[in-house]
Amino acid sequence: MKRFITTVIVAGALCACGNTPCEESVTRSVELTEPVLLESTRTIRRSGIVREAHTISLGFKTAGQIERIHVSEGDYVRRGDLLAELDAKDYRLGVEALQIQYDQLEEEVERTKRLFEQKSVSANDYEKAVAGLRQLGVQLQVNKNKLDYTKLYAPTDGYVQSVNFSPAEMVDAGTALFTLLDVSHMEVAVDIPVNEYRQRDRFVRYECTAAGIGGSMPMKLLGVTPKADGNQLYGLRLTFAQRPDRGLTAGMNVEVGIVIADTSSVTGVAVPLCAVFRDDVRNEPCVWVFGQDSTVTRRPIVLDGTDAEGRAVVIGGLTGQERIVRAGVHVLRDGERVRVVEKPSETNIGELL
C-alpha cells in the first residue's frame, strides 16, 4: 500500500512538470537594440573651388641632354606614361664596360674559390676577391640605375601644365622639366566664417553642385584649417565620395552644402519596425524595454510614421536611453526574465573566431 501511494505521488510530480510552472522556467532568448535619436538639421551653402590634389614638379634623377619630349602642355597623362628621354649613349656604354669587368672578375673569383677549397690560396685572399666582386656589382647596379633614370615616367594621372625645356637642352638632376597637375582625385576648397567653424563638430554631411552637372555629389571631409586667414575665414578641404563627373575641372566654381545637426531640437527616436508590436488589450503600439535585472517591461509608445531608412519614428514613450527587444517581441510577457543573444560581429561571420 505504501509503495502504491509513493508511486502515485511521483507520477503526480512528473505530470505537474508538464504544466505551466515548468514551462515558465525556460528562459527565452532575445536580441536587443537601442533607439536612434533623430535630430533636426539645417543646411548652409558656401561657394567653393575645384582643385587638383596637388601640383608636381617633375625632373630627371640624373643629368644629361634631352633627346625626346613625348608630351605637350595640356596633355592628359596616366600613371606610368613615358614623358621624356635623355641621350643615354654614354650611360649605356658605362654599363657595358662595367659588365665586362664584372664577368671577368666573376670568373677569377670562381677559380680562386676552387684554389681555396684545395688550400692553395689563403682565406684572406679569397675573401678579398669576393669583396672586390661585390663592390664591382654595386657599381654596375648604380650605372644600370642611371641608365634607367634617362627615362622620365608620369608618377600619377594628371594634366601637363607646363613644359620648361626643349629637346637638345642640357638639364641637371632634379631640374623641373614638367609641371604636372595631379588629378588622381579632385578636391574642393571652401571657406567658412568663425561662427560656422565653431559648429564643425556637428557637421554631419557634405554635398556639392555645379552648373551644367545634374544632381548633387556627396563629399567627404579631408580637413579643416585651424587658423583663420586675414578675412577671418577658415578653410575646409573636401573630396568626392564617388568618382566626380568628368566635366569638373580644376578652377571651376561649385556650391557646397554643409548639413549641420541641431542637437537642441530632437524630433524623436527611430527604432526597427520589428521591435514594435500591438497590445492585445488596448490595441496600442508598444515595445519591450530591457531592464537591469534582465526582465522585460511593456512600454506604450506614440508613432509618427517611418523615416527615410524605413524605421519607425517614435515621438513619445522613449527617451532614447533604453535598450529594447528587437527580435522575439510576440512571445514575451511583462516581467519575464530573458537571455540576451549578442549580435555576431561583421568581421566574425558564422562566429568562427
Coordinates of C-alpha atoms in Angstrom, one line a residue:
M1 CA 0.0 0.0 0.0
K2 CA 2.8 2.4 0.9
R3 CA 4.5 1.5 -2.4
F4 CA 1.3 2.4 -4.3
I5 CA 1.0 5.7 -2.6
T6 CA 4.6 6.6 -3.3
T7 CA 4.2 5.7 -7.0
V8 CA 1.1 8.0 -7.2
I9 CA 3.0 10.9 -5.7
V10 CA 5.9 10.5 -8.1
A11 CA 3.6 10.2 -11.1
G12 CA 1.8 13.4 -10.0
A13 CA 5.0 15.3 -9.7
L14 CA 6.1 14.2 -13.2
C15 CA 2.7 15.3 -14.6
A16 CA 3.0 18.6 -12.8
C17 CA 6.3 19.3 -14.6
G18 CA 4.5 19.1 -17.9
N19 CA 2.2 22.0 -16.9
T20 CA 2.8 25.8 -17.0
P21 CA 5.1 26.2 -13.9
C22 CA 7.8 24.1 -15.5
E23 CA 7.4 25.8 -18.9
E24 CA 7.9 29.1 -17.2
S25 CA 11.4 28.0 -16.1
V26 CA 12.5 28.2 -19.7
T27 CA 14.4 31.4 -20.3
R28 CA 13.7 32.9 -23.7
S29 CA 16.5 34.4 -25.9
V30 CA 16.1 37.9 -27.4
E31 CA 18.1 40.3 -29.4
L32 CA 18.4 43.9 -28.3
T33 CA 18.8 47.3 -30.0
E34 CA 18.9 50.9 -29.0
P35 CA 16.8 53.8 -30.2
V36 CA 18.5 56.3 -32.5
L37 CA 18.0 59.9 -31.8
L38 CA 16.5 61.9 -34.7
E39 CA 17.9 65.4 -34.7
S40 CA 16.7 68.2 -36.9
T41 CA 19.2 69.5 -39.4
R42 CA 19.8 72.6 -41.4
T43 CA 22.0 73.2 -44.5
I44 CA 24.3 76.1 -45.1
R45 CA 25.6 76.8 -48.6
R46 CA 29.0 78.3 -49.5
S47 CA 30.9 78.8 -52.7
G48 CA 33.9 76.5 -53.4
I49 CA 36.6 76.0 -56.0
V50 CA 37.6 72.6 -57.5
R51 CA 41.3 72.0 -57.2
E52 CA 43.7 69.2 -58.2
A53 CA 45.1 67.2 -55.4
H54 CA 48.4 68.9 -55.8
T55 CA 51.0 70.2 -58.3
I56 CA 54.1 68.1 -59.0
S57 CA 57.4 69.3 -60.5
L58 CA 59.0 66.5 -62.5
G59 CA 62.6 66.2 -63.4
F60 CA 65.2 63.5 -64.3
K61 CA 67.2 61.8 -61.5
T62 CA 70.4 62.2 -63.4
A63 CA 72.0 64.9 -65.6
G64 CA 72.1 64.8 -69.4
Q65 CA 71.0 66.2 -72.8
I66 CA 67.2 65.9 -73.6
E67 CA 66.7 63.7 -76.6
R68 CA 62.9 63.4 -76.8
I69 CA 59.8 65.0 -75.2
H70 CA 56.7 62.9 -75.7
V71 CA 54.0 65.3 -74.3
S72 CA 52.9 68.8 -74.7
E73 CA 51.2 71.4 -72.4
G74 CA 47.6 70.5 -71.7
D75 CA 48.0 66.7 -72.4
Y76 CA 46.4 64.3 -70.1
V77 CA 48.7 61.5 -69.0
R78 CA 48.2 58.4 -67.0
R79 CA 50.5 56.9 -64.3
G80 CA 53.4 55.1 -66.0
D81 CA 53.3 57.0 -69.3
L82 CA 56.7 57.9 -70.8
L83 CA 57.1 61.7 -70.7
A84 CA 60.7 62.4 -71.9
E85 CA 64.1 60.8 -72.5
L86 CA 67.7 61.8 -72.2
D87 CA 70.5 60.9 -74.5
A88 CA 71.6 57.5 -73.0
K89 CA 74.5 56.6 -75.2
D90 CA 77.2 57.3 -72.6
Y91 CA 75.2 55.7 -69.8
R92 CA 74.7 52.6 -71.9
L93 CA 78.5 52.4 -72.6
G94 CA 79.3 52.8 -68.9
V95 CA 77.0 49.8 -68.1
E96 CA 78.6 47.7 -70.9
A97 CA 82.2 48.5 -69.7
L98 CA 81.4 47.5 -66.1
Q99 CA 79.5 44.4 -67.2
I100 CA 82.6 43.2 -69.0
Q101 CA 84.8 43.8 -65.9
Y102 CA 82.2 42.1 -63.6
D103 CA 82.0 39.0 -65.8
Q104 CA 85.8 38.7 -65.9
L105 CA 86.2 39.2 -62.2
E106 CA 83.4 36.7 -61.5
E107 CA 85.4 34.0 -63.4
E108 CA 88.5 34.9 -61.5
V109 CA 86.7 34.6 -58.1
E110 CA 85.4 31.2 -59.2
R111 CA 88.9 30.0 -59.9
T112 CA 90.1 31.5 -56.6
K113 CA 87.3 29.6 -54.8
R114 CA 88.5 26.3 -56.2
L115 CA 92.1 27.0 -55.2
F116 CA 90.8 28.0 -51.7
E117 CA 89.0 24.7 -51.5
Q118 CA 92.3 22.9 -52.4
K119 CA 94.0 25.1 -49.8
S120 CA 96.3 26.6 -52.5
V121 CA 95.3 30.2 -51.5
S122 CA 94.7 31.8 -48.1
A123 CA 91.3 32.6 -46.8
N124 CA 92.2 36.3 -46.7
D125 CA 93.0 36.3 -50.5
Y126 CA 89.7 34.5 -51.2
E127 CA 87.7 37.0 -49.1
K128 CA 89.4 39.9 -50.8
A129 CA 88.4 38.5 -54.2
V130 CA 84.8 38.0 -53.1
A131 CA 84.6 41.6 -51.7
G132 CA 86.0 43.0 -54.9
L133 CA 83.3 41.2 -56.9
R134 CA 80.6 42.5 -54.6
Q135 CA 81.9 46.1 -54.9
L136 CA 82.0 45.9 -58.6
G137 CA 78.5 44.5 -58.7
V138 CA 77.3 47.6 -56.7
Q139 CA 79.0 49.9 -59.2
L140 CA 77.4 48.0 -62.0
Q141 CA 73.9 48.4 -60.5
V142 CA 74.5 52.1 -59.9
N143 CA 75.2 52.6 -63.6
K144 CA 72.2 50.5 -64.6
N145 CA 70.0 52.7 -62.4
K146 CA 71.5 55.8 -64.1
L147 CA 70.6 54.3 -67.4
D148 CA 67.0 53.8 -66.2
Y149 CA 66.9 57.3 -65.0
T150 CA 67.3 58.6 -68.5
K151 CA 63.6 58.0 -69.0
L152 CA 61.0 60.0 -67.1
Y153 CA 57.6 58.5 -66.4
A154 CA 54.4 60.0 -65.0
P155 CA 54.1 59.2 -61.3
T156 CA 50.3 59.7 -61.3
D157 CA 47.3 60.6 -63.5
G158 CA 47.2 64.3 -64.4
Y159 CA 47.5 67.1 -66.9
V160 CA 50.8 68.6 -68.1
Q161 CA 50.5 72.2 -67.0
S162 CA 53.9 73.4 -68.4
V163 CA 57.0 72.1 -70.3
N164 CA 60.0 74.1 -69.3
F165 CA 62.7 72.8 -71.7
S166 CA 63.1 71.7 -75.3
P167 CA 65.0 68.8 -76.9
A168 CA 68.8 69.1 -77.2
E169 CA 68.9 71.3 -74.0
M170 CA 71.1 70.2 -71.1
V171 CA 69.5 69.6 -67.7
D172 CA 70.9 68.8 -64.2
A173 CA 69.5 66.1 -61.9
G174 CA 66.3 67.3 -60.3
T175 CA 65.7 70.3 -62.6
A176 CA 62.0 70.7 -63.1
L177 CA 61.2 69.7 -66.7
F178 CA 57.4 69.4 -66.3
T179 CA 54.7 70.7 -64.0
L180 CA 52.0 68.1 -63.6
L181 CA 48.5 68.7 -62.1
D182 CA 47.7 65.6 -60.1
V183 CA 44.1 64.8 -60.8
S184 CA 44.1 61.3 -59.4
H185 CA 41.5 62.7 -57.1
M186 CA 39.9 66.1 -57.1
E187 CA 39.3 68.3 -54.1
V188 CA 37.0 71.2 -53.3
A189 CA 38.2 74.2 -51.2
V190 CA 35.6 76.2 -49.3
D191 CA 35.9 79.0 -46.7
I192 CA 33.5 79.3 -43.7
P193 CA 33.2 82.1 -41.1
V194 CA 34.1 81.7 -37.5
N195 CA 30.5 81.1 -36.2
E196 CA 30.2 78.1 -38.5
Y197 CA 33.7 76.9 -37.7
R198 CA 32.7 76.7 -34.1
Q199 CA 29.9 74.2 -35.1
R200 CA 32.2 71.9 -37.0
D201 CA 31.7 69.1 -34.6
R202 CA 28.0 69.0 -35.7
F203 CA 28.8 68.8 -39.4
V204 CA 27.1 65.5 -40.5
R205 CA 27.1 65.6 -44.3
Y206 CA 28.5 67.4 -47.3
E207 CA 27.3 67.8 -50.9
C208 CA 28.4 69.7 -54.0
T209 CA 26.6 71.0 -57.0
A210 CA 28.0 72.6 -60.2
A211 CA 26.5 74.4 -63.1
G212 CA 25.9 72.2 -66.1
I213 CA 26.2 69.0 -64.0
G214 CA 22.9 67.5 -62.8
G215 CA 22.3 66.4 -59.2
S216 CA 24.3 66.8 -56.1
M217 CA 27.6 65.0 -55.5
P218 CA 28.3 63.6 -52.0
M219 CA 31.5 64.8 -50.4
K220 CA 33.8 63.7 -47.6
L221 CA 35.8 66.0 -45.3
L222 CA 39.6 65.9 -45.7
G223 CA 40.5 68.5 -43.1
V224 CA 39.8 71.9 -41.6
T225 CA 42.4 74.6 -41.3
P226 CA 42.6 75.5 -37.6
K227 CA 43.9 79.1 -38.3
A228 CA 41.8 81.9 -39.8
D229 CA 43.0 84.0 -42.7
G230 CA 43.0 87.8 -42.9
N231 CA 39.3 87.8 -43.6
Q232 CA 38.5 85.6 -40.5
L233 CA 37.6 82.6 -42.7
Y234 CA 38.6 79.0 -42.1
G235 CA 39.4 76.6 -44.9
L236 CA 37.7 73.3 -45.5
R237 CA 39.1 70.6 -47.8
L238 CA 36.6 68.2 -49.3
T239 CA 37.0 65.3 -51.6
F240 CA 34.4 63.5 -53.7
A241 CA 32.9 60.3 -52.1
Q242 CA 32.4 58.9 -55.6
R243 CA 34.3 59.4 -58.9
P244 CA 33.5 63.0 -59.9
D245 CA 31.9 64.0 -63.2
R246 CA 34.5 64.4 -66.0
G247 CA 33.0 67.8 -66.6
L248 CA 34.6 69.1 -63.4
T249 CA 38.0 70.7 -63.9
A250 CA 40.4 72.5 -61.7
G251 CA 39.5 76.1 -61.0
M252 CA 35.7 75.5 -61.6
N253 CA 33.3 77.2 -59.1
V254 CA 30.9 75.0 -57.3
E255 CA 28.3 75.3 -54.5
V256 CA 29.0 73.3 -51.3
G257 CA 26.1 72.3 -49.0
I258 CA 27.1 71.6 -45.3
V259 CA 24.4 69.8 -43.3
I260 CA 24.6 70.7 -39.6
A261 CA 22.8 68.8 -36.8
D262 CA 20.7 70.8 -34.4
T263 CA 21.3 69.0 -31.1
S264 CA 19.0 71.3 -29.2
S265 CA 16.0 70.1 -31.2
V266 CA 15.3 66.4 -31.1
T267 CA 12.3 65.3 -33.1
G268 CA 12.1 61.8 -31.7
V269 CA 13.8 58.4 -31.9
A270 CA 13.9 55.7 -34.6
V271 CA 13.5 52.0 -33.8
P272 CA 13.3 49.0 -36.1
L273 CA 9.8 48.1 -37.2
C274 CA 10.2 44.6 -36.0
A275 CA 10.6 45.9 -32.4
V276 CA 7.1 47.4 -32.4
F277 CA 4.0 45.3 -31.5
R278 CA 0.3 45.9 -30.7
D279 CA -1.0 45.5 -27.2
D280 CA -3.8 42.8 -27.2
V281 CA -6.0 44.7 -24.7
R282 CA -5.6 48.4 -25.6
N283 CA -4.5 47.9 -29.2
E284 CA -1.8 50.5 -28.9
P285 CA 1.8 50.3 -30.2
C286 CA 4.4 49.1 -27.7
V287 CA 8.0 47.9 -27.3
W288 CA 9.7 45.7 -24.8
V289 CA 12.2 47.6 -22.6
F290 CA 15.0 45.5 -21.2
G291 CA 15.8 46.2 -17.5
Q292 CA 18.9 45.8 -15.5
D293 CA 17.5 42.7 -13.8
S294 CA 17.3 41.0 -17.2
T295 CA 13.5 41.3 -17.3
V296 CA 11.4 43.0 -20.0
T297 CA 8.6 45.6 -19.5
R298 CA 5.9 46.6 -21.9
R299 CA 6.2 50.3 -22.8
P300 CA 3.4 52.1 -24.8
I301 CA 4.8 54.5 -27.5
V302 CA 3.5 57.1 -29.9
L303 CA 4.4 56.6 -33.5
D304 CA 4.8 59.2 -36.3
G305 CA 5.3 57.2 -39.5
T306 CA 8.7 56.0 -40.7
D307 CA 11.9 57.7 -41.6
A308 CA 13.9 57.5 -44.9
E309 CA 15.6 54.3 -43.8
G310 CA 12.3 52.5 -43.1
R311 CA 12.5 52.7 -39.3
A312 CA 9.6 53.5 -37.1
V313 CA 9.7 57.1 -35.8
V314 CA 8.7 57.3 -32.1
I315 CA 7.7 60.7 -30.7
G316 CA 6.5 59.6 -27.3
G317 CA 7.2 56.9 -24.7
L318 CA 11.0 56.6 -25.2
T319 CA 13.9 58.9 -24.2
G320 CA 16.5 57.2 -26.4
Q321 CA 18.5 55.8 -23.4
E322 CA 16.6 52.5 -23.3
R323 CA 17.6 49.1 -24.6
I324 CA 14.7 47.5 -26.4
V325 CA 14.0 44.0 -27.7
R326 CA 14.5 43.7 -31.5
A327 CA 13.6 40.1 -32.1
G328 CA 11.2 37.8 -30.3
V329 CA 8.7 40.5 -29.3
H330 CA 5.5 38.5 -29.8
V331 CA 6.2 35.7 -27.3
L332 CA 7.2 37.7 -24.3
R333 CA 5.2 38.6 -21.1
D334 CA 5.5 41.5 -18.7
G335 CA 8.2 40.9 -16.1
E336 CA 9.6 37.9 -17.9
R337 CA 13.3 37.2 -17.5
V338 CA 15.2 36.8 -20.8
R339 CA 18.6 35.9 -22.1
V340 CA 20.3 38.4 -24.4
V341 CA 21.7 37.0 -27.7
E342 CA 24.6 39.2 -28.8
K343 CA 24.7 40.2 -32.4
P344 CA 27.6 38.5 -34.2
S345 CA 30.4 40.7 -35.4
E346 CA 30.5 41.7 -39.0
T347 CA 34.1 40.6 -39.1
N348 CA 33.4 37.2 -37.5
I349 CA 30.9 35.7 -39.9
G350 CA 29.5 32.4 -38.6
E351 CA 31.1 33.1 -35.2
L352 CA 34.1 31.0 -36.3
L353 CA 36.6 33.1 -34.2

